[in-house]
Amino acid sequence: MTEEQKFDVVQKFKGGVAEIRRYHACTMADTVVNADYRNAGNMGFRPLVTYISRNNIAMTAPVLQEQNAEQSWIVSFVMPAGMTLNQLPLPADSKVHLREIPEHLAAALAFSGITTAQRVKEKEEQLRNILSEAGIQTIGSLKIARFDPPWKPGFMRRNEVILEIENPSNGS
């Protein structure tokens, strides 16, 4: 079974549709891709999977995608739990960068299906509305989390939209 990024659920909203989570500190491997949304995930996946494959690092889930600028995306793999920058080999590909992410709070909304730009936009709006109703402020840009390989049928795919938050104490 594929290891998943570690977090603790702090609060649930709308019958469990959305959650506030405390994500554990972790290390990520990132690459920046200049492409449209549709192509960025595939283009970013290649150098990252090459890095983990060449260095015998286990694949984890999810694969994250975050808009960096117009037509620019950060695609990230979460390294297995407990792996630090000091333990990881330096990437041979200059397009791959390693970084440590501190523990943080974020809101997540899960959904199934294909992560088209329109579907992601709808789910982002839904999550932002839930957080707004609860008086919770977000920080930074949206992260799109994909948990399944591209050959899995769309209706069976698990995805999330994730927004870092400032203050979970005003939730409902």
Tab-separated table of C-alpha atoms in Angstrom:
chain	number	residue	atom	x	y	z
A	1	MET	CA	0.000	0.000	0.000
A	2	THR	CA	1.290	3.458	-0.916
A	3	GLU	CA	2.292	5.627	2.031
A	4	GLU	CA	0.280	8.851	2.268
A	5	GLN	CA	1.244	12.263	3.586
A	6	LYS	CA	0.732	12.314	7.354
A	7	PHE	CA	-1.845	14.563	9.031
A	8	ASP	CA	-4.269	14.687	11.952
A	9	VAL	CA	-7.886	15.759	11.478
A	10	VAL	CA	-8.605	18.809	13.643
A	11	GLN	CA	-12.174	19.573	12.570
A	12	LYS	CA	-14.809	18.393	10.063
A	13	PHE	CA	-17.297	20.553	8.188
A	14	LYS	CA	-20.571	19.886	6.345
A	15	GLY	CA	-20.878	16.282	7.496
A	16	GLY	CA	-17.246	15.488	6.729
A	17	VAL	CA	-17.197	17.014	3.220
A	18	ALA	CA	-14.265	19.229	4.232
A	19	GLU	CA	-11.674	18.918	6.986
A	20	ILE	CA	-9.182	21.080	8.817
A	21	ARG	CA	-5.944	19.111	9.126
A	22	ARG	CA	-2.665	19.504	10.932
A	23	TYR	CA	-0.133	18.257	8.399
A	24	HIS	CA	3.043	16.790	9.868
A	25	ALA	CA	6.400	18.257	8.870
A	26	CYS	CA	7.728	16.572	5.739
A	27	THR	CA	10.239	16.800	2.938
A	28	MET	CA	9.168	17.387	-0.660
A	29	ALA	CA	10.798	16.960	-4.033
A	30	ASP	CA	9.576	19.691	-6.399
A	31	THR	CA	9.923	20.719	-9.979
A	32	VAL	CA	8.639	23.865	-11.664
A	33	VAL	CA	6.888	23.364	-14.985
A	34	ASN	CA	6.008	26.082	-17.477
A	35	ALA	CA	2.885	24.739	-19.151
A	36	ASP	CA	-0.867	24.944	-19.084
A	37	TYR	CA	-2.747	23.217	-16.275
A	38	ARG	CA	-3.601	20.141	-18.323
A	39	ASN	CA	0.004	19.336	-19.261
A	40	ALA	CA	1.836	20.519	-16.144
A	41	GLY	CA	1.104	17.436	-14.024
A	42	ASN	CA	2.474	15.009	-16.600
A	43	MET	CA	5.502	17.159	-17.360
A	44	GLY	CA	6.330	17.558	-13.665
A	45	PHE	CA	5.794	13.886	-12.879
A	46	ARG	CA	8.606	12.644	-15.136
A	47	PRO	CA	11.631	14.278	-13.453
A	48	LEU	CA	10.242	13.521	-9.987
A	49	VAL	CA	9.593	9.840	-10.661
A	50	THR	CA	13.065	9.600	-12.226
A	51	TYR	CA	14.566	11.062	-9.028
A	52	ILE	CA	12.826	8.623	-6.688
A	53	SER	CA	13.395	5.639	-9.007
A	54	ARG	CA	17.139	6.253	-9.400
A	55	ASN	CA	17.514	6.670	-5.645
A	56	ASN	CA	15.305	3.777	-4.540
A	57	ILE	CA	12.844	6.067	-2.727
A	58	ALA	CA	9.306	4.756	-2.290
A	59	MET	CA	6.475	6.468	-4.136
A	60	THR	CA	4.014	8.198	-1.824
A	61	ALA	CA	0.687	9.923	-2.301
A	62	PRO	CA	-0.559	12.406	-3.148
A	63	VAL	CA	1.194	14.080	-6.042
A	64	LEU	CA	0.648	17.798	-5.485
A	65	GLN	CA	0.269	20.553	-8.072
A	66	GLU	CA	0.190	24.252	-7.223
A	67	GLN	CA	0.082	27.252	-9.526
A	68	ASN	CA	3.245	29.327	-9.206
A	69	ALA	CA	2.432	32.023	-11.789
A	70	GLU	CA	0.442	32.185	-14.984
A	71	GLN	CA	1.426	29.091	-17.013
A	72	SER	CA	3.830	27.990	-14.235
A	73	TRP	CA	3.190	25.143	-11.802
A	74	ILE	CA	5.034	23.477	-8.929
A	75	VAL	CA	4.594	19.704	-9.019
A	76	SER	CA	5.633	17.921	-5.812
A	77	PHE	CA	6.181	14.458	-4.399
A	78	VAL	CA	6.047	14.019	-0.640
A	79	MET	CA	9.045	11.988	0.512
A	80	PRO	CA	8.396	9.024	2.832
A	81	ALA	CA	7.688	9.987	6.453
A	82	GLY	CA	10.775	10.726	8.507
A	83	MET	CA	13.088	11.406	5.549
A	84	THR	CA	14.948	14.684	5.971
A	85	LEU	CA	16.999	16.770	3.558
A	86	ASN	CA	20.180	15.328	5.089
A	87	GLN	CA	19.061	11.767	4.374
A	88	LEU	CA	18.085	12.307	0.747
A	89	PRO	CA	20.515	12.172	-2.157
A	90	LEU	CA	20.949	15.399	-4.074
A	91	PRO	CA	18.966	15.340	-7.322
A	92	ALA	CA	21.100	14.832	-10.446
A	93	ASP	CA	18.514	16.795	-12.445
A	94	SER	CA	18.766	20.538	-11.780
A	95	LYS	CA	14.991	20.787	-12.315
A	96	VAL	CA	14.329	18.816	-9.112
A	97	HIS	CA	14.611	20.626	-5.777
A	98	LEU	CA	14.236	19.327	-2.229
A	99	ARG	CA	12.644	21.329	0.577
A	100	GLU	CA	11.397	20.797	4.084
A	101	ILE	CA	7.812	21.767	4.905
A	102	PRO	CA	7.056	22.599	8.538
A	103	GLU	CA	3.954	21.359	10.320
A	104	HIS	CA	0.998	23.456	9.167
A	105	LEU	CA	-2.773	23.706	9.144
A	106	ALA	CA	-4.797	23.323	5.977
A	107	ALA	CA	-8.346	22.691	4.849
A	108	ALA	CA	-9.029	19.859	2.422
A	109	LEU	CA	-12.032	18.867	0.350
A	110	ALA	CA	-12.004	15.406	-1.229
A	111	PHE	CA	-13.635	14.498	-4.537
A	112	SER	CA	-13.536	11.725	-7.104
A	113	GLY	CA	-13.149	11.815	-10.853
A	114	ILE	CA	-10.841	13.505	-13.320
A	115	THR	CA	-9.155	16.706	-12.155
A	116	THR	CA	-10.099	18.952	-15.039
A	117	ALA	CA	-9.475	22.677	-14.604
A	118	GLN	CA	-13.241	23.264	-14.365
A	119	ARG	CA	-13.770	20.534	-11.759
A	120	VAL	CA	-10.860	21.836	-9.653
A	121	LYS	CA	-12.247	25.383	-9.889
A	122	GLU	CA	-15.675	24.172	-8.689
A	123	LYS	CA	-14.175	22.283	-5.749
A	124	GLU	CA	-11.933	25.216	-4.817
A	125	GLU	CA	-14.986	27.491	-4.771
A	126	GLN	CA	-16.893	24.984	-2.631
A	127	LEU	CA	-14.003	24.772	-0.132
A	128	ARG	CA	-13.541	28.545	-0.035
A	129	ASN	CA	-17.294	28.983	0.631
A	130	ILE	CA	-17.203	26.477	3.511
A	131	LEU	CA	-14.194	28.244	5.043
A	132	SER	CA	-15.712	31.685	4.526
A	133	GLU	CA	-18.921	30.618	6.296
A	134	ALA	CA	-16.768	29.416	9.198
A	135	GLY	CA	-14.741	32.654	9.281
A	136	ILE	CA	-11.479	30.913	8.410
A	137	GLN	CA	-8.850	32.784	6.397
A	138	THR	CA	-6.664	31.038	3.836
A	139	ILE	CA	-2.967	31.524	3.101
A	140	GLY	CA	-1.283	31.013	-0.252
A	141	SER	CA	-2.489	29.286	-3.356
A	142	LEU	CA	-4.553	26.176	-3.948
A	143	LYS	CA	-2.889	22.755	-3.969
A	144	ILE	CA	-4.401	19.986	-6.070
A	145	ALA	CA	-3.736	16.531	-4.631
A	146	ARG	CA	-3.975	13.417	-6.790
A	147	PHE	CA	-3.780	10.021	-5.107
A	148	ASP	CA	-4.130	7.601	-8.015
A	149	PRO	CA	-2.231	6.665	-11.172
A	150	PRO	CA	-3.540	7.937	-14.519
A	151	TRP	CA	-4.612	4.450	-15.656
A	152	LYS	CA	-7.155	4.137	-12.812
A	153	PRO	CA	-10.701	4.752	-14.121
A	154	GLY	CA	-11.722	8.370	-13.540
A	155	PHE	CA	-14.747	7.607	-11.381
A	156	MET	CA	-12.479	5.654	-8.987
A	157	ARG	CA	-9.808	8.360	-8.636
A	158	ARG	CA	-9.367	10.116	-5.309
A	159	ASN	CA	-8.407	13.804	-5.312
A	160	GLU	CA	-8.415	16.776	-2.977
A	161	VAL	CA	-8.185	20.525	-3.126
A	162	ILE	CA	-6.147	21.918	-0.221
A	163	LEU	CA	-5.781	25.450	1.129
A	164	GLU	CA	-3.467	26.428	3.973
A	165	ILE	CA	-5.318	28.317	6.683
A	166	GLU	CA	-4.514	31.013	9.218
A	167	ASN	CA	-6.807	30.217	12.108
A	168	PRO	CA	-8.888	27.090	12.688
A	169	SER	CA	-10.418	28.263	15.984
A	170	ASN	CA	-13.394	30.038	14.385
A	171	GLY	CA	-14.697	26.875	12.681
A	172	SER	CA	-18.168	25.413	13.049
